[in-house]
């Protein structure tokens, strides 16, 4: 299995009664599949996986994989506070037909390097599908250096990809150097997308296609074609929106943007709060500007 290019992250939509809104979820997936995405990755940070119980998580994974039906690869987020929980979710994802799983080393306690290694070894050994290691110190409280990420890929069978979301492009250059260009690493920092592709990123993990699918794929097509002028022009147009949705919080802003663009996705789960009126108007202007 090869994943590259745009890896699109859907939100998990909620109905007014708080349950998963599967009709809205299918509409979001259809929007993502209307353009050229390599994979769809449910149940990451954007998908509010940390706020779902196991039944809701399983429901969302099953609904997403079934609706995609092989039209794109699926990379299911399986992060959990415990190794046992992450292993359980990885096995469920595999049984549902996921193509790969992704895990973030989330922990209340500061983890040692050995604890992180054992955690990922257990997840990788529990399934036959590939594991993507996800580094996002801002949300997980654990920061994996390029050297640590490369060692996991090098030494642990079944770990084949890295998502780097620290926002430091120098780390991507270092990953490329350490691996001799053999490691597929993905950018998870939206405002860094242009620099990340210049650094050799295999793809961009982003929720932006939920709101501006054509613009994101036009940017990536220009990157692939080596058309630097077009890539820079398109990215300059979409970058303010990318910065806003990251700064205010992806579940909150993407759900508000979906509602503005015709797919009601409900409100984020508490303690996350909806956008206020001024923020909502700012988001609407940025979406309009990004569309050109």
CSV table of C-alpha atoms in Angstrom, one decimal:
chain,number,residue,atom,x,y,z
A,1,UNK,CA,0.0,0.0,0.0
A,2,UNK,CA,1.3,3.5,-0.9
A,3,UNK,CA,-0.1,6.7,0.5
A,4,UNK,CA,1.1,10.0,-0.7
A,5,UNK,CA,-0.4,13.4,-1.5
A,6,UNK,CA,-3.4,14.7,0.4
A,7,UNK,CA,-4.5,12.7,3.4
A,8,UNK,CA,-7.9,14.3,4.4
A,9,UNK,CA,-9.2,14.4,7.9
A,10,UNK,CA,-12.9,14.5,8.5
A,11,UNK,CA,-14.6,15.8,11.7
A,12,UNK,CA,-16.9,13.5,13.6
A,13,UNK,CA,-20.3,15.1,13.2
A,14,UNK,CA,-22.9,15.0,16.0
A,15,UNK,CA,-26.7,15.1,15.8
A,16,UNK,CA,-28.6,17.5,18.1
A,17,UNK,CA,-29.1,14.6,20.6
A,18,UNK,CA,-25.3,14.1,20.8
A,19,UNK,CA,-25.1,10.9,18.8
A,20,UNK,CA,-22.9,10.3,15.8
A,21,UNK,CA,-24.6,11.9,12.7
A,22,UNK,CA,-23.9,9.3,10.1
A,23,UNK,CA,-25.8,11.1,7.3
A,24,UNK,CA,-23.5,14.2,7.8
A,25,UNK,CA,-20.4,11.9,8.0
A,26,UNK,CA,-21.2,10.4,4.6
A,27,UNK,CA,-21.8,13.9,3.1
A,28,UNK,CA,-18.4,15.0,4.4
A,29,UNK,CA,-16.7,11.9,3.0
A,30,UNK,CA,-18.4,12.4,-0.4
A,31,UNK,CA,-17.0,16.0,-0.4
A,32,UNK,CA,-13.5,14.7,0.3
A,33,UNK,CA,-13.8,12.0,-2.4
A,34,UNK,CA,-15.0,14.5,-5.0
A,35,UNK,CA,-11.4,15.6,-5.4
A,36,UNK,CA,-8.1,13.8,-5.6
A,37,UNK,CA,-7.2,12.7,-2.1
A,38,UNK,CA,-4.9,9.7,-1.5
A,39,UNK,CA,-6.4,8.7,1.9
A,40,UNK,CA,-9.1,9.7,4.4
A,41,UNK,CA,-8.1,9.6,8.1
A,42,UNK,CA,-11.0,9.5,10.5
A,43,UNK,CA,-10.6,9.7,14.3
A,44,UNK,CA,-7.6,11.9,14.6
A,45,UNK,CA,-7.5,15.2,16.6
A,46,UNK,CA,-9.9,16.8,14.1
A,47,UNK,CA,-12.3,13.9,14.5
A,48,UNK,CA,-12.5,14.5,18.3
A,49,UNK,CA,-11.4,10.9,19.0
A,50,UNK,CA,-10.2,11.8,22.5
A,51,UNK,CA,-13.9,12.8,23.3
A,52,UNK,CA,-15.5,9.6,22.0
A,53,UNK,CA,-16.2,6.4,24.0
A,54,UNK,CA,-15.2,3.1,22.4
A,55,UNK,CA,-18.7,2.4,21.1
A,56,UNK,CA,-18.8,5.8,19.4
A,57,UNK,CA,-15.3,5.4,18.1
A,58,UNK,CA,-16.1,2.0,16.6
A,59,UNK,CA,-19.3,3.3,15.1
A,60,UNK,CA,-17.4,6.2,13.4
A,61,UNK,CA,-14.6,3.9,12.1
A,62,UNK,CA,-17.1,1.4,10.7
A,63,UNK,CA,-19.3,4.0,9.0
A,64,UNK,CA,-16.3,5.8,7.5
A,65,UNK,CA,-14.6,2.7,6.1
A,66,UNK,CA,-17.9,1.3,4.8
A,67,UNK,CA,-18.8,4.5,3.0
A,68,UNK,CA,-15.4,5.0,1.4
A,69,UNK,CA,-15.6,1.4,0.1
A,70,UNK,CA,-12.1,1.3,-1.3
A,71,UNK,CA,-12.4,4.6,-3.2
A,72,UNK,CA,-9.4,5.9,-1.2
A,73,UNK,CA,-7.1,4.4,1.5
A,74,UNK,CA,-8.2,4.7,5.1
A,75,UNK,CA,-5.8,5.6,7.9
A,76,UNK,CA,-7.7,5.3,11.2
A,77,UNK,CA,-6.5,7.1,14.3
A,78,UNK,CA,-6.1,4.6,17.2
A,79,UNK,CA,-4.5,6.8,19.9
A,80,UNK,CA,-5.4,6.1,23.5
A,81,UNK,CA,-3.9,6.9,26.9
A,82,UNK,CA,-3.1,3.3,27.5
A,83,UNK,CA,-1.2,0.8,25.3
A,84,UNK,CA,-4.0,-1.7,25.8
A,85,UNK,CA,-6.6,0.8,24.5
A,86,UNK,CA,-4.5,1.7,21.5
A,87,UNK,CA,-4.0,-2.0,20.7
A,88,UNK,CA,-7.7,-2.7,21.0
A,89,UNK,CA,-8.6,0.1,18.6
A,90,UNK,CA,-5.9,-0.9,16.1
A,91,UNK,CA,-7.3,-4.4,16.0
A,92,UNK,CA,-10.9,-3.1,15.6
A,93,UNK,CA,-9.7,-0.8,12.8
A,94,UNK,CA,-8.0,-3.7,11.0
A,95,UNK,CA,-11.1,-6.0,11.4
A,96,UNK,CA,-13.2,-3.2,9.8
A,97,UNK,CA,-11.0,-3.0,6.8
A,98,UNK,CA,-8.7,-0.1,7.5
A,99,UNK,CA,-5.6,0.2,5.3
A,100,UNK,CA,-3.4,1.6,8.0
A,101,UNK,CA,-3.6,3.0,11.5
A,102,UNK,CA,-2.1,6.1,13.1
A,103,UNK,CA,-1.1,6.5,16.7
A,104,UNK,CA,0.0,9.5,18.9
A,105,UNK,CA,1.9,8.8,22.1
A,106,UNK,CA,-0.7,10.4,24.5
A,107,UNK,CA,0.1,10.2,28.2
A,108,UNK,CA,-0.8,12.0,31.4
A,109,UNK,CA,2.7,11.1,32.7
A,110,UNK,CA,5.9,12.1,30.9
A,111,UNK,CA,7.0,9.0,29.0
A,112,UNK,CA,10.6,7.8,28.8
A,113,UNK,CA,12.0,6.9,25.4
A,114,UNK,CA,11.7,3.2,26.3
A,115,UNK,CA,8.1,3.6,27.2
A,116,UNK,CA,7.3,5.2,23.9
A,117,UNK,CA,9.2,2.5,22.0
A,118,UNK,CA,7.3,-0.3,23.9
A,119,UNK,CA,4.0,1.4,23.3
A,120,UNK,CA,4.5,1.6,19.5
A,121,UNK,CA,6.0,-1.9,19.4
A,122,UNK,CA,2.8,-3.3,20.9
A,123,UNK,CA,0.5,-1.5,18.5
A,124,UNK,CA,2.6,-2.5,15.5
A,125,UNK,CA,2.8,-6.1,16.6
A,126,UNK,CA,-1.0,-6.3,17.1
A,127,UNK,CA,-2.0,-5.8,13.5
A,128,UNK,CA,-0.8,-6.7,10.0
A,129,UNK,CA,-1.6,-3.3,8.4
A,130,UNK,CA,1.0,-0.5,8.5
A,131,UNK,CA,1.3,1.9,11.5
A,132,UNK,CA,1.9,5.6,11.0
A,133,UNK,CA,3.7,7.2,14.0
A,134,UNK,CA,2.2,10.7,14.8
A,135,UNK,CA,4.2,13.4,16.5
A,136,UNK,CA,2.2,16.3,17.8
A,137,UNK,CA,3.8,17.7,21.0
A,138,UNK,CA,1.2,20.5,21.2
A,139,UNK,CA,-1.7,18.1,21.8
A,140,UNK,CA,0.1,15.0,23.2
A,141,UNK,CA,2.6,16.5,25.6
A,142,UNK,CA,5.2,14.1,24.1
A,143,UNK,CA,7.7,15.3,21.6
A,144,UNK,CA,9.6,12.8,19.5
A,145,UNK,CA,12.8,14.0,17.9
A,146,UNK,CA,13.6,13.1,14.2
A,147,UNK,CA,16.1,10.6,15.5
A,148,UNK,CA,13.5,8.9,17.7
A,149,UNK,CA,11.0,8.8,14.9
A,150,UNK,CA,13.5,7.4,12.5
A,151,UNK,CA,14.6,4.7,15.0
A,152,UNK,CA,11.0,3.6,15.4
A,153,UNK,CA,10.6,3.2,11.7
A,154,UNK,CA,14.0,1.6,11.3
A,155,UNK,CA,13.7,-0.9,14.2
A,156,UNK,CA,10.0,-1.8,14.5
A,157,UNK,CA,8.6,-4.0,11.9
A,158,UNK,CA,5.2,-2.6,10.5
A,159,UNK,CA,5.9,1.1,11.4
A,160,UNK,CA,6.3,2.5,7.9
A,161,UNK,CA,5.3,6.2,8.0
A,162,UNK,CA,5.6,9.3,10.1
A,163,UNK,CA,3.3,12.3,10.6
A,164,UNK,CA,5.3,15.2,11.8
A,165,UNK,CA,3.2,18.0,13.3
A,166,UNK,CA,5.6,20.0,15.5
A,167,UNK,CA,5.6,22.9,13.0
A,168,UNK,CA,9.4,22.8,12.6
A,169,UNK,CA,10.4,22.2,9.0
A,170,UNK,CA,14.0,21.6,10.0
A,171,UNK,CA,12.8,18.3,11.5
A,172,UNK,CA,11.5,17.2,8.1
A,173,UNK,CA,14.9,17.9,6.5
A,174,UNK,CA,16.5,15.9,9.3
A,175,UNK,CA,14.1,12.9,8.7
A,176,UNK,CA,15.0,13.0,5.1
A,177,UNK,CA,18.7,13.1,5.9
A,178,UNK,CA,18.5,10.3,8.5
A,179,UNK,CA,16.5,8.0,6.2
A,180,UNK,CA,18.4,8.8,3.0
A,181,UNK,CA,15.1,9.8,1.5
A,182,UNK,CA,13.5,6.4,2.1
A,183,UNK,CA,11.1,7.4,4.8
A,184,UNK,CA,7.6,8.6,3.8
A,185,UNK,CA,6.9,11.5,6.2
A,186,UNK,CA,3.8,13.6,6.2
A,187,UNK,CA,3.3,17.2,7.2
A,188,UNK,CA,0.6,17.7,9.9
A,189,UNK,CA,1.1,21.4,10.3
A,190,UNK,CA,-1.3,23.2,7.9
A,191,UNK,CA,0.6,26.5,7.6
A,192,UNK,CA,3.8,24.6,6.8
A,193,UNK,CA,2.5,22.7,3.8
A,194,UNK,CA,4.5,24.6,1.1
A,195,UNK,CA,7.7,24.3,3.0
A,196,UNK,CA,7.1,20.7,3.9
A,197,UNK,CA,6.7,19.6,0.3
A,198,UNK,CA,9.9,21.5,-0.5
A,199,UNK,CA,11.6,19.5,2.3
A,200,UNK,CA,10.5,16.2,0.7
A,201,UNK,CA,7.2,15.4,2.5
A,202,UNK,CA,5.3,12.5,0.9
A,203,UNK,CA,2.0,14.2,1.7
A,204,UNK,CA,0.0,16.6,3.7
A,205,UNK,CA,-2.4,15.5,6.5
A,206,UNK,CA,-5.1,18.1,6.6
A,207,UNK,CA,-8.7,18.9,7.5
A,208,UNK,CA,-8.8,21.8,5.0
A,209,UNK,CA,-10.4,19.7,2.2
A,210,UNK,CA,-13.5,19.6,4.3
A,211,UNK,CA,-13.9,23.3,3.5
A,212,UNK,CA,-11.9,24.1,0.4
A,213,UNK,CA,-11.3,20.7,-1.4
A,214,UNK,CA,-10.7,22.1,-4.9
A,215,UNK,CA,-8.1,24.6,-3.7
A,216,UNK,CA,-6.2,22.1,-1.6
A,217,UNK,CA,-5.9,19.7,-4.5
A,218,UNK,CA,-5.1,22.4,-7.0
A,219,UNK,CA,-2.2,23.4,-4.7
A,220,UNK,CA,-1.0,19.8,-4.5
A,221,UNK,CA,-1.3,19.3,-8.2
A,222,UNK,CA,0.9,22.3,-8.8
A,223,UNK,CA,3.5,20.9,-6.4
A,224,UNK,CA,3.5,17.5,-8.1
A,225,UNK,CA,3.8,19.2,-11.5
A,226,UNK,CA,6.7,21.3,-10.3
A,227,UNK,CA,4.8,24.5,-11.0
A,228,UNK,CA,6.2,26.6,-8.2
A,229,UNK,CA,4.6,29.8,-9.3
A,230,UNK,CA,1.1,28.3,-9.2
A,231,UNK,CA,1.7,26.4,-6.0
A,232,UNK,CA,2.9,29.6,-4.3
A,233,UNK,CA,0.0,31.6,-5.6
A,234,UNK,CA,-2.6,29.1,-4.5
A,235,UNK,CA,-1.0,28.6,-1.1
A,236,UNK,CA,-0.8,32.4,-0.5
A,237,UNK,CA,-4.6,32.5,-1.0
A,238,UNK,CA,-5.4,29.6,1.3
A,239,UNK,CA,-2.8,30.2,4.0
A,240,UNK,CA,-4.8,32.7,6.1
A,241,UNK,CA,-7.6,30.2,6.4
A,242,UNK,CA,-5.2,27.4,7.3
A,243,UNK,CA,-3.7,29.6,10.1
A,244,UNK,CA,-7.1,30.5,11.5
A,245,UNK,CA,-8.5,27.0,11.7
A,246,UNK,CA,-5.3,25.8,13.5
A,247,UNK,CA,-5.2,28.7,15.9
A,248,UNK,CA,-8.9,28.5,16.9
A,249,UNK,CA,-9.0,24.7,16.9
A,250,UNK,CA,-9.7,22.3,14.1
A,251,UNK,CA,-12.9,20.5,15.4
A,252,UNK,CA,-14.5,23.9,16.2
A,253,UNK,CA,-13.5,25.8,13.1
A,254,UNK,CA,-14.0,22.9,10.6
A,255,UNK,CA,-17.5,22.2,12.0
A,256,UNK,CA,-18.4,25.8,11.8
A,257,UNK,CA,-17.1,26.0,8.2
A,258,UNK,CA,-19.0,22.9,7.2
A,259,UNK,CA,-22.2,24.4,8.4
A,260,UNK,CA,-21.4,27.5,6.4
A,261,UNK,CA,-20.8,25.5,3.3
A,262,UNK,CA,-23.9,23.3,3.4
A,263,UNK,CA,-23.1,20.3,5.6
A,264,UNK,CA,-24.3,20.8,9.2
A,265,UNK,CA,-21.9,18.8,11.4
A,266,UNK,CA,-23.2,19.8,14.8
A,267,UNK,CA,-21.2,21.4,17.6
A,268,UNK,CA,-17.9,20.3,19.1
A,269,UNK,CA,-18.1,18.2,22.2
A,270,UNK,CA,-17.5,20.0,25.5
A,271,UNK,CA,-15.3,21.4,26.8
A,272,UNK,CA,-14.8,22.7,23.2
A,273,UNK,CA,-17.0,25.7,22.4
A,274,UNK,CA,-18.5,27.0,19.2
A,275,UNK,CA,-17.2,30.0,17.4
A,276,UNK,CA,-18.7,33.3,18.5
A,277,UNK,CA,-20.3,35.7,16.0
A,278,UNK,CA,-17.2,37.6,15.2
A,279,UNK,CA,-15.1,34.5,14.8
A,280,UNK,CA,-17.8,33.0,12.6
A,281,UNK,CA,-17.8,36.0,10.3
A,282,UNK,CA,-14.0,35.9,10.1
A,283,UNK,CA,-14.1,32.2,9.1
A,284,UNK,CA,-16.7,32.9,6.4
A,285,UNK,CA,-14.5,35.7,4.9
A,286,UNK,CA,-11.4,33.5,4.9
A,287,UNK,CA,-13.2,30.6,3.2
A,288,UNK,CA,-14.5,33.0,0.5
A,289,UNK,CA,-11.0,34.5,0.0
A,290,UNK,CA,-9.4,31.0,-0.2
A,291,UNK,CA,-11.8,30.1,-2.9
A,292,UNK,CA,-10.7,33.1,-4.9
